[in-house]
XYZ file of N, CA, C and O in Angstrom:
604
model
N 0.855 -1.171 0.000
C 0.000 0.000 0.000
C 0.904 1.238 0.000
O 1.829 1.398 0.797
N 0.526 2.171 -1.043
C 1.136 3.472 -0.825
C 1.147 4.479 0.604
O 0.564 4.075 1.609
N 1.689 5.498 0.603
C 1.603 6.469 1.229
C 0.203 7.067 1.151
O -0.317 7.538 2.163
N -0.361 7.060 0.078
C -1.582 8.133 0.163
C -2.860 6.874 0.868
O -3.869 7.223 1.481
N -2.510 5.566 0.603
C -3.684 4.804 0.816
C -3.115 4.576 2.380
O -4.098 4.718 3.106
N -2.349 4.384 2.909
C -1.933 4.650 4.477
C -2.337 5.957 4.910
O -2.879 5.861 6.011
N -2.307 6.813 4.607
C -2.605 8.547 5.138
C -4.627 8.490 5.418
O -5.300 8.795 6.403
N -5.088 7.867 3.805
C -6.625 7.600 4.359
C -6.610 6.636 4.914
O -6.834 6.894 6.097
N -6.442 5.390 4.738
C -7.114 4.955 5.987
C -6.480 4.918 7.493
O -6.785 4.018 8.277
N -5.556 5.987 7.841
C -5.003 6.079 9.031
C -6.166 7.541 9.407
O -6.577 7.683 10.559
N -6.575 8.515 8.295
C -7.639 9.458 8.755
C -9.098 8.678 8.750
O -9.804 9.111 9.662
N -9.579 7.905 8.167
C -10.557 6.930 8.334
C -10.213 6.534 10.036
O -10.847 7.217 10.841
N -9.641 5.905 10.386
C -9.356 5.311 11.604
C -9.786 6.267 12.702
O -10.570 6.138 13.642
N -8.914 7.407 12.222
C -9.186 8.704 13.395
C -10.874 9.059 13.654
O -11.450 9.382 14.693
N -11.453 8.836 12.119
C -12.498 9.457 12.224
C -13.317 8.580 13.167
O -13.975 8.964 14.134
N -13.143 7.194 12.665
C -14.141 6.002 13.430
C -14.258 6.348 14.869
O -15.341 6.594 15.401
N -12.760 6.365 15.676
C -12.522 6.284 16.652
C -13.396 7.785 17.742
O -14.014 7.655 18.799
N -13.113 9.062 16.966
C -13.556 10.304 17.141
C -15.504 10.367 17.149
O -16.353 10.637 17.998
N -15.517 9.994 15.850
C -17.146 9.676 15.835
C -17.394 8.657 16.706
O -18.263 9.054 17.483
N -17.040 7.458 16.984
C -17.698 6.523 18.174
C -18.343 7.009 19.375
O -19.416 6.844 19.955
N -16.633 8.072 19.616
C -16.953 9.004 20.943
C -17.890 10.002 21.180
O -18.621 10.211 22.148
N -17.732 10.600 20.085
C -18.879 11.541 19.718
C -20.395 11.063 19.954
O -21.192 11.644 20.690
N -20.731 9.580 18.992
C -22.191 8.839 18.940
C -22.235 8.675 20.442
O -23.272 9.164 20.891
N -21.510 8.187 21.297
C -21.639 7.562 22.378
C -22.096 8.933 23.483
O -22.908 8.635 24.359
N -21.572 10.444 23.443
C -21.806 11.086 23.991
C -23.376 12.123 23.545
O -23.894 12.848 24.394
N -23.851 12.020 22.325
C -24.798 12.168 21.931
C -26.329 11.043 22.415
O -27.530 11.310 22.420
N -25.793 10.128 22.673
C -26.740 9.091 22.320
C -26.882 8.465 24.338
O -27.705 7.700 24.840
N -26.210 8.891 24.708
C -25.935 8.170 26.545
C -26.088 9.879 26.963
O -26.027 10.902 26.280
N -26.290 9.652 28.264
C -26.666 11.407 29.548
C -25.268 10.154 30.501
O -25.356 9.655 31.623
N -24.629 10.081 29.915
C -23.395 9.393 31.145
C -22.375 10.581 31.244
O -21.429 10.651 32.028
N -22.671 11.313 30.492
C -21.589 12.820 30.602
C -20.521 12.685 29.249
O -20.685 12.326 28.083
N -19.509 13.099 29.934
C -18.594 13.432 28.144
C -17.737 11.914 28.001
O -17.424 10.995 28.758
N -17.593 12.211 26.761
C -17.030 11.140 25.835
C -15.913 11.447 25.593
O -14.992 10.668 25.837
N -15.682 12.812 24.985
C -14.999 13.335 24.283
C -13.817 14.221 24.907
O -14.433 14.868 25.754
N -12.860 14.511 24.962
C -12.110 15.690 24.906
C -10.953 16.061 24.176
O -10.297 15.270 23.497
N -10.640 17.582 24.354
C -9.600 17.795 22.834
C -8.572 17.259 22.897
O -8.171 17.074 21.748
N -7.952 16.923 23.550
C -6.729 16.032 23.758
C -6.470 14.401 22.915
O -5.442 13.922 22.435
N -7.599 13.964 22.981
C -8.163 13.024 22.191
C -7.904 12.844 20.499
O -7.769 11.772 19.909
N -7.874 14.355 19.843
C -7.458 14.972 18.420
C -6.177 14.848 18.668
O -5.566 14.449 17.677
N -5.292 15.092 19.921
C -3.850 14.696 19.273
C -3.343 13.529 19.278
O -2.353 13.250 18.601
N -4.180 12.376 20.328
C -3.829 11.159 20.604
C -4.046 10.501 19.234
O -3.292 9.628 18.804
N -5.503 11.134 18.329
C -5.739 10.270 17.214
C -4.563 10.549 15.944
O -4.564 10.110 14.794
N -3.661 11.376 16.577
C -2.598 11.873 14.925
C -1.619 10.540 15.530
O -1.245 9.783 14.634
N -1.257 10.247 16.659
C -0.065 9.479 17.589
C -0.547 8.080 16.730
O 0.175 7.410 15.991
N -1.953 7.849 17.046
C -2.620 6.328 17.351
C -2.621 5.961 16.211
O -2.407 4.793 15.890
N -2.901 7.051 15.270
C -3.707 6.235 13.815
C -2.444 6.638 12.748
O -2.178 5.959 11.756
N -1.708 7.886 13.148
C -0.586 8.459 11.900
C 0.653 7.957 12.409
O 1.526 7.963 11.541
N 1.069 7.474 13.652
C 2.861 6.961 13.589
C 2.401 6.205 14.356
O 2.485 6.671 15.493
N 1.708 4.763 14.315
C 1.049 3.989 15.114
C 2.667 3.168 15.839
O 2.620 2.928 17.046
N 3.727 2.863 15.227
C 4.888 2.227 15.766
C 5.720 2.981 16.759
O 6.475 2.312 17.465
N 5.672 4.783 16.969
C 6.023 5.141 17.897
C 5.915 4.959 19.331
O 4.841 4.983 19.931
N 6.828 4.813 19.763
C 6.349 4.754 21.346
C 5.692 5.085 22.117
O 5.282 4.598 23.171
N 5.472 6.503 21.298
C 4.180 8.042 22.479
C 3.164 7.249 21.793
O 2.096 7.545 22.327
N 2.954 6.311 20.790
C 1.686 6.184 20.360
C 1.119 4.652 20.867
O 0.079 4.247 20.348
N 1.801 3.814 21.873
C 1.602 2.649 22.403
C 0.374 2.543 23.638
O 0.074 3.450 24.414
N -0.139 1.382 23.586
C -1.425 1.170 24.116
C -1.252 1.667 25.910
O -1.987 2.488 26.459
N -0.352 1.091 26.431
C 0.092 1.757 27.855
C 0.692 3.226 27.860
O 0.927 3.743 28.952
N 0.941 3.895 26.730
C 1.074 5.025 27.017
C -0.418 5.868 26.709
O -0.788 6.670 27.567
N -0.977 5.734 25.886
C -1.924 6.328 25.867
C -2.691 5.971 26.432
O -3.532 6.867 26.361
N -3.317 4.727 27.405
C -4.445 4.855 28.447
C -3.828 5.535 29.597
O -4.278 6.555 30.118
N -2.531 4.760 30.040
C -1.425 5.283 31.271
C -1.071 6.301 31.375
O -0.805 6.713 32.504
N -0.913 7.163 30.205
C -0.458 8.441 30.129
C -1.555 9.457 30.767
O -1.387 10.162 31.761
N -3.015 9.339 29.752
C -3.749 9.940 29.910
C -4.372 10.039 31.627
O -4.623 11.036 32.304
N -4.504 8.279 32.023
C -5.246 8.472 33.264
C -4.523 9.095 34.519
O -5.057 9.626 35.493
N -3.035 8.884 34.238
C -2.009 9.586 35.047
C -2.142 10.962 35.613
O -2.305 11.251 36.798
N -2.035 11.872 34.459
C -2.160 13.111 33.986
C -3.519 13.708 34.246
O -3.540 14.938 34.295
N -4.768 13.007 34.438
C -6.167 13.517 34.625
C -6.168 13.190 35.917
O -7.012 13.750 36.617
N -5.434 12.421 36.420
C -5.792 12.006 38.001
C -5.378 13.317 38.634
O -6.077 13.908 39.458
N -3.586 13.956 37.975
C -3.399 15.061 38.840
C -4.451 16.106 38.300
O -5.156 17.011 38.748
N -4.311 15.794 37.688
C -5.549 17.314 37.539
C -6.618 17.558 38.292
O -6.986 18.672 38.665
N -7.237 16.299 38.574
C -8.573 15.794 39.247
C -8.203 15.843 40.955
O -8.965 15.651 41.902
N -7.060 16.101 40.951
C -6.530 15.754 42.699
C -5.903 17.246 42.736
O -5.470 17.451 43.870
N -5.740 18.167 42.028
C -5.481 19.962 41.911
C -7.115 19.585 42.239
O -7.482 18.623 42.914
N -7.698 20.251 41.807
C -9.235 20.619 41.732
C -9.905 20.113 42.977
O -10.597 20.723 43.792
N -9.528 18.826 42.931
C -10.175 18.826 44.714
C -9.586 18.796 46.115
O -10.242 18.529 47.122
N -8.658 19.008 46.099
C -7.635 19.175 46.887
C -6.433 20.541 46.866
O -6.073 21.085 47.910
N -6.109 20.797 45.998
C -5.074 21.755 45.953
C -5.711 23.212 45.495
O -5.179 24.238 45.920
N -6.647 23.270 44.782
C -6.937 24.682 43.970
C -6.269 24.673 42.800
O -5.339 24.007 42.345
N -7.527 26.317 42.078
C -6.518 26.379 40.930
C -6.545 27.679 41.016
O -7.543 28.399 41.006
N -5.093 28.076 41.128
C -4.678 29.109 40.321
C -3.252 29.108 39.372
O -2.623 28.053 39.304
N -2.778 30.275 38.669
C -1.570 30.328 37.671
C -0.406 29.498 38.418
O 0.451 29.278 37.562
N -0.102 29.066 39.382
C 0.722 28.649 40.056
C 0.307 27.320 40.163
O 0.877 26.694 39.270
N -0.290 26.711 40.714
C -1.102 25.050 40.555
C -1.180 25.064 39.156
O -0.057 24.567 39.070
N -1.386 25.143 38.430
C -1.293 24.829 36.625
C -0.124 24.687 36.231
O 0.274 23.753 35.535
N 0.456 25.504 36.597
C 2.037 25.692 36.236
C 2.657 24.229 37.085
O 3.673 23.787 36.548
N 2.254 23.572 38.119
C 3.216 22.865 39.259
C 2.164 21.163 38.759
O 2.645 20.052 38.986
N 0.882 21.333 38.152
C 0.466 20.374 37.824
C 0.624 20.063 36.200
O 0.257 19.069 35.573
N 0.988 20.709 35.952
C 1.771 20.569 33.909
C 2.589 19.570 34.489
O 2.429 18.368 34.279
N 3.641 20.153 35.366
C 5.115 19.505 35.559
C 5.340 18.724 35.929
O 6.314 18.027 35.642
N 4.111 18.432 37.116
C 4.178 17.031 37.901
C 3.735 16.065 36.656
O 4.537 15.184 36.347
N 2.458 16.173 35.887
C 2.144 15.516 34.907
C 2.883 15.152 33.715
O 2.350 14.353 32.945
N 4.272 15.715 33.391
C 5.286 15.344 32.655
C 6.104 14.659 33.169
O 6.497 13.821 32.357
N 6.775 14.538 34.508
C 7.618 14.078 34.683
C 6.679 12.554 35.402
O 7.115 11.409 35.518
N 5.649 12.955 35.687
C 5.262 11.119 36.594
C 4.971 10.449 34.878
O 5.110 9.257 34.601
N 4.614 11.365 34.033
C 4.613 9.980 32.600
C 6.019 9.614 32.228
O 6.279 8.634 31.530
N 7.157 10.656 32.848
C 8.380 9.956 32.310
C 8.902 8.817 33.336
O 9.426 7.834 32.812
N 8.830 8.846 34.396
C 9.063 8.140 35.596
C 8.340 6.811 35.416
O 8.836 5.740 35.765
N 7.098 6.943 34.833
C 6.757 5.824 35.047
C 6.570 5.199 33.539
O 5.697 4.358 33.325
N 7.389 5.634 32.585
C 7.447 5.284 31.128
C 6.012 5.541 30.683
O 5.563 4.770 29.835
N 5.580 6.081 30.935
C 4.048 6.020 30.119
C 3.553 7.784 29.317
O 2.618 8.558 29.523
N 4.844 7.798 28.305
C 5.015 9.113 28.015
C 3.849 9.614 26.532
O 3.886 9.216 25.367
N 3.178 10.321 27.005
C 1.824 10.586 25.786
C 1.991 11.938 25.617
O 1.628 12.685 26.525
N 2.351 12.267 24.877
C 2.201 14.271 24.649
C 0.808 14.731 24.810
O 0.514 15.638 25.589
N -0.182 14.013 23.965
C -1.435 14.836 24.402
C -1.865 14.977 25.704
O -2.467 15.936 26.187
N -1.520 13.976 26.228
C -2.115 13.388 27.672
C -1.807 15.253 28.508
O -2.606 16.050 29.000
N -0.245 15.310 28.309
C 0.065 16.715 28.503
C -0.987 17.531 29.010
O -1.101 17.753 30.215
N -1.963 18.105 27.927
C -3.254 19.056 28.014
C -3.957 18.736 29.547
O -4.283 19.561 30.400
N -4.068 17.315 29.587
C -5.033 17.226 30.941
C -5.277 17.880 31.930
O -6.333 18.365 32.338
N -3.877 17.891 32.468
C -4.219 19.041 33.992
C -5.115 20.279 33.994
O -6.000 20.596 34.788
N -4.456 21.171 32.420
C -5.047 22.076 32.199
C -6.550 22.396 32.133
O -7.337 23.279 32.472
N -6.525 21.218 31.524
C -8.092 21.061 30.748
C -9.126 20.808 31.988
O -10.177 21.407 32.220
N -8.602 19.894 32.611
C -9.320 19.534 33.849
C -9.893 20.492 34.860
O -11.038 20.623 35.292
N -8.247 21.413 35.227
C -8.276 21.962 36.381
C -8.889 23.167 35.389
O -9.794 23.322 36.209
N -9.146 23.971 34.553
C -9.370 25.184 33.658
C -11.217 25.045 34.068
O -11.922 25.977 34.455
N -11.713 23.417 33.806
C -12.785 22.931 33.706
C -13.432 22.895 34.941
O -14.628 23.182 34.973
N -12.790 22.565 36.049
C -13.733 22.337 37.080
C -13.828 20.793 37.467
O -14.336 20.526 38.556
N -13.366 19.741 36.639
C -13.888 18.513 36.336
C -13.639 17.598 38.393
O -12.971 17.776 39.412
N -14.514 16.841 37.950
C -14.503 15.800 39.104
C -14.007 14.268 38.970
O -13.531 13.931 37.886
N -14.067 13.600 39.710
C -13.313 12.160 39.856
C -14.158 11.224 38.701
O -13.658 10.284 38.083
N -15.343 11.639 38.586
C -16.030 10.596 37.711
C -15.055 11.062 36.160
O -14.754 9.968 35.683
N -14.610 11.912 35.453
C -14.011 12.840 34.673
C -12.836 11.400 34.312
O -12.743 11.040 33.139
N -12.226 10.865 35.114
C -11.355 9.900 34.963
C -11.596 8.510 34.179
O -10.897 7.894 33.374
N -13.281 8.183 34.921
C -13.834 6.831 33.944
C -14.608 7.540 32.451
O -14.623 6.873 31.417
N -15.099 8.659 32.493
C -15.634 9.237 31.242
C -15.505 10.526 31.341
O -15.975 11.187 32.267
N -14.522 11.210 29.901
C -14.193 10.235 29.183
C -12.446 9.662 29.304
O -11.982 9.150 28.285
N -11.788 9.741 30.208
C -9.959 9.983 29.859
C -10.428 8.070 29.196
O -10.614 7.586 28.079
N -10.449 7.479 30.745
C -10.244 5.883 30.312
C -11.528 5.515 29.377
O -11.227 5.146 28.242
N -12.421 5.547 29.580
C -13.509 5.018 28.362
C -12.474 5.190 26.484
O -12.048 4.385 25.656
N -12.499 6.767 26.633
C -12.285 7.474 25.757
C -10.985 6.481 25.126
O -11.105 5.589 24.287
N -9.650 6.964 25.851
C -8.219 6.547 25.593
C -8.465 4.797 25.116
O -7.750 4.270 24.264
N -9.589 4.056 25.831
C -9.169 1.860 25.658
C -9.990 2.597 23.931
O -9.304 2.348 22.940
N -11.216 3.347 23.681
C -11.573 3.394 22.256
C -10.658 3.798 21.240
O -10.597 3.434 20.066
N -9.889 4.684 21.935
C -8.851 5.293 20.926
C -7.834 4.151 20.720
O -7.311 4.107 19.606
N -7.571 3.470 21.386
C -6.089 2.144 21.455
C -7.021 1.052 20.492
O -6.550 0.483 19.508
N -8.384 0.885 20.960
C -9.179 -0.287 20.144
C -8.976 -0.091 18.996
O -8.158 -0.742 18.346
N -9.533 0.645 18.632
C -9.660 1.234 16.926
C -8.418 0.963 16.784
O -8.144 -0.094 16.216
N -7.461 1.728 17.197
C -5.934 1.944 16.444
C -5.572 0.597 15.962
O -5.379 0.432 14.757
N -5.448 -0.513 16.911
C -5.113 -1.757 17.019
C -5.780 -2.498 16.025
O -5.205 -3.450 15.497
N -7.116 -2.124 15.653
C -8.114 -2.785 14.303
C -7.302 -2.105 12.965
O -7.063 -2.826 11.997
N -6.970 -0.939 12.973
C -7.217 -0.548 11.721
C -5.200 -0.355 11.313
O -4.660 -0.349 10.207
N -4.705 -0.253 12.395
C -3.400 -0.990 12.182
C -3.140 -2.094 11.913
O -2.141 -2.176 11.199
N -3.664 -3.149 12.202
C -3.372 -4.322 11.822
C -4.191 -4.697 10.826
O -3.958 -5.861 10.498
N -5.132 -4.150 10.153
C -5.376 -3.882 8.521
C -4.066 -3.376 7.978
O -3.190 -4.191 7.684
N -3.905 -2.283 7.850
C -2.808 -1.828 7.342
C -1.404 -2.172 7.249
O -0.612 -1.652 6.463
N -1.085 -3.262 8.265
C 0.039 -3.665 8.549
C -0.175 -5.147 7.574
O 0.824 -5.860 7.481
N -1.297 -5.545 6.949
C -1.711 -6.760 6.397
C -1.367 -6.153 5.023
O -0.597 -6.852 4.365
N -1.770 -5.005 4.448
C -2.101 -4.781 3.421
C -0.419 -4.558 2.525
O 0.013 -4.959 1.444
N 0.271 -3.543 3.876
C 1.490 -3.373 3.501
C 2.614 -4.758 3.358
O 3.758 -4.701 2.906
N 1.974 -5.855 3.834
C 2.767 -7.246 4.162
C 2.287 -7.759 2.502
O 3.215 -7.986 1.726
N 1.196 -7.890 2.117
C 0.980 -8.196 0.967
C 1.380 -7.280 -0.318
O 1.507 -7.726 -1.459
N 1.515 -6.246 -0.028
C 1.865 -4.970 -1.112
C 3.640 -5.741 -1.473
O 4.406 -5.186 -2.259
C-alpha cells in the first residue's frame, strides 16, 4: 500500500474512533465522551502507530495519570496560575518516571483543572475514551500492517 492509501485509511481510523466518541456522547446522559486532547492522541494512534508516544500503555497510562493530577489539583489543591504551572510539571515528569510518556495526555491538567472537572471525569471520558482510541488503532493498524505485508 502506498503512502496516500496509508494517510486515508489512518484518517478513516481517526475518524471512526472520534465519531464513536462523539455517537456515544450524543446518544448516553453518562456525561462526556470526548475531549480535545483526544485529536492529538488520534494523529499518535492512527498516523505513527509504531512510535512509542503512540503505544497502548502510554496512551491509556499516560492519559489516566495526567487527569488524576488534575482531578486531585481541583479537589484538593486549587486552581490558580501557580497550581497549573506545578500540575503541567508534575504531569510530565510522573509519565516519564513511570514510562508512560503521551504528549497529548500533557493538556489534561489544564483542561481539567481550567474545567472544574470531578473524579467521575477519569472513567468518562480519559479511560472510556483513551481503551476506544487504542481499540480502533489496534483494528485498523493491523489492517494496514496486512495490506502493507501483501503490497
Amino acid at each position: 500500500m502506498n503512502q496516500y492509501g496509508i494517510a486515508l485509511l489512518s484518517g478513516l481510523g481517526a475518524a471512526v474512533a472520534i465519531g464513536l466518541l462523539s455517537l456515544a456522547e450524543n446518544l448516553t446522559s453518562a456525561g462526556l465522551w470526548l475531549m480535545a486532547p483526544f485529536g492529538a492522541t488520534a494523529v499518535l494512534v492512527f498516523g505513527v502507530p509504531d512510535s512509542p508516544l503512540a503505544q497502548p500503555r502510554n496512551v491509556i497510562a499516560g492519559h489516566l495519570l495526567t487527569a488524576f493530577i488534575g482531578v486531585f489539583f481541583v479537589s484538593f489543591v486549587g486552581v490558580t496560575s501557580l497550581t497549573l504551572a506545578v500540575a503541567s510539571g508534575l504531569a510530565v515528569s510522573a509519565m516519564l518516571l513511570t514510562k508512560t510518556t503521551h504528549p497529548p495526555a500533557g493538556a489534561n491538567p489544564l483542561l481539567i483543572m481550567l474545567t472544574g472537572q470531578t473524579w467521575s471525569f477519569l472513567i468518562t471520558p480519559v479511560l472510556i475514551g483513551a481503551v476506544v482510541m487504542v481499540l480502533v488503532g489496534q483494528m485498523v493498524n493491523k489492517g494496514i500492517w496486512r495490506w502493507r505485508r501483501q503490497a
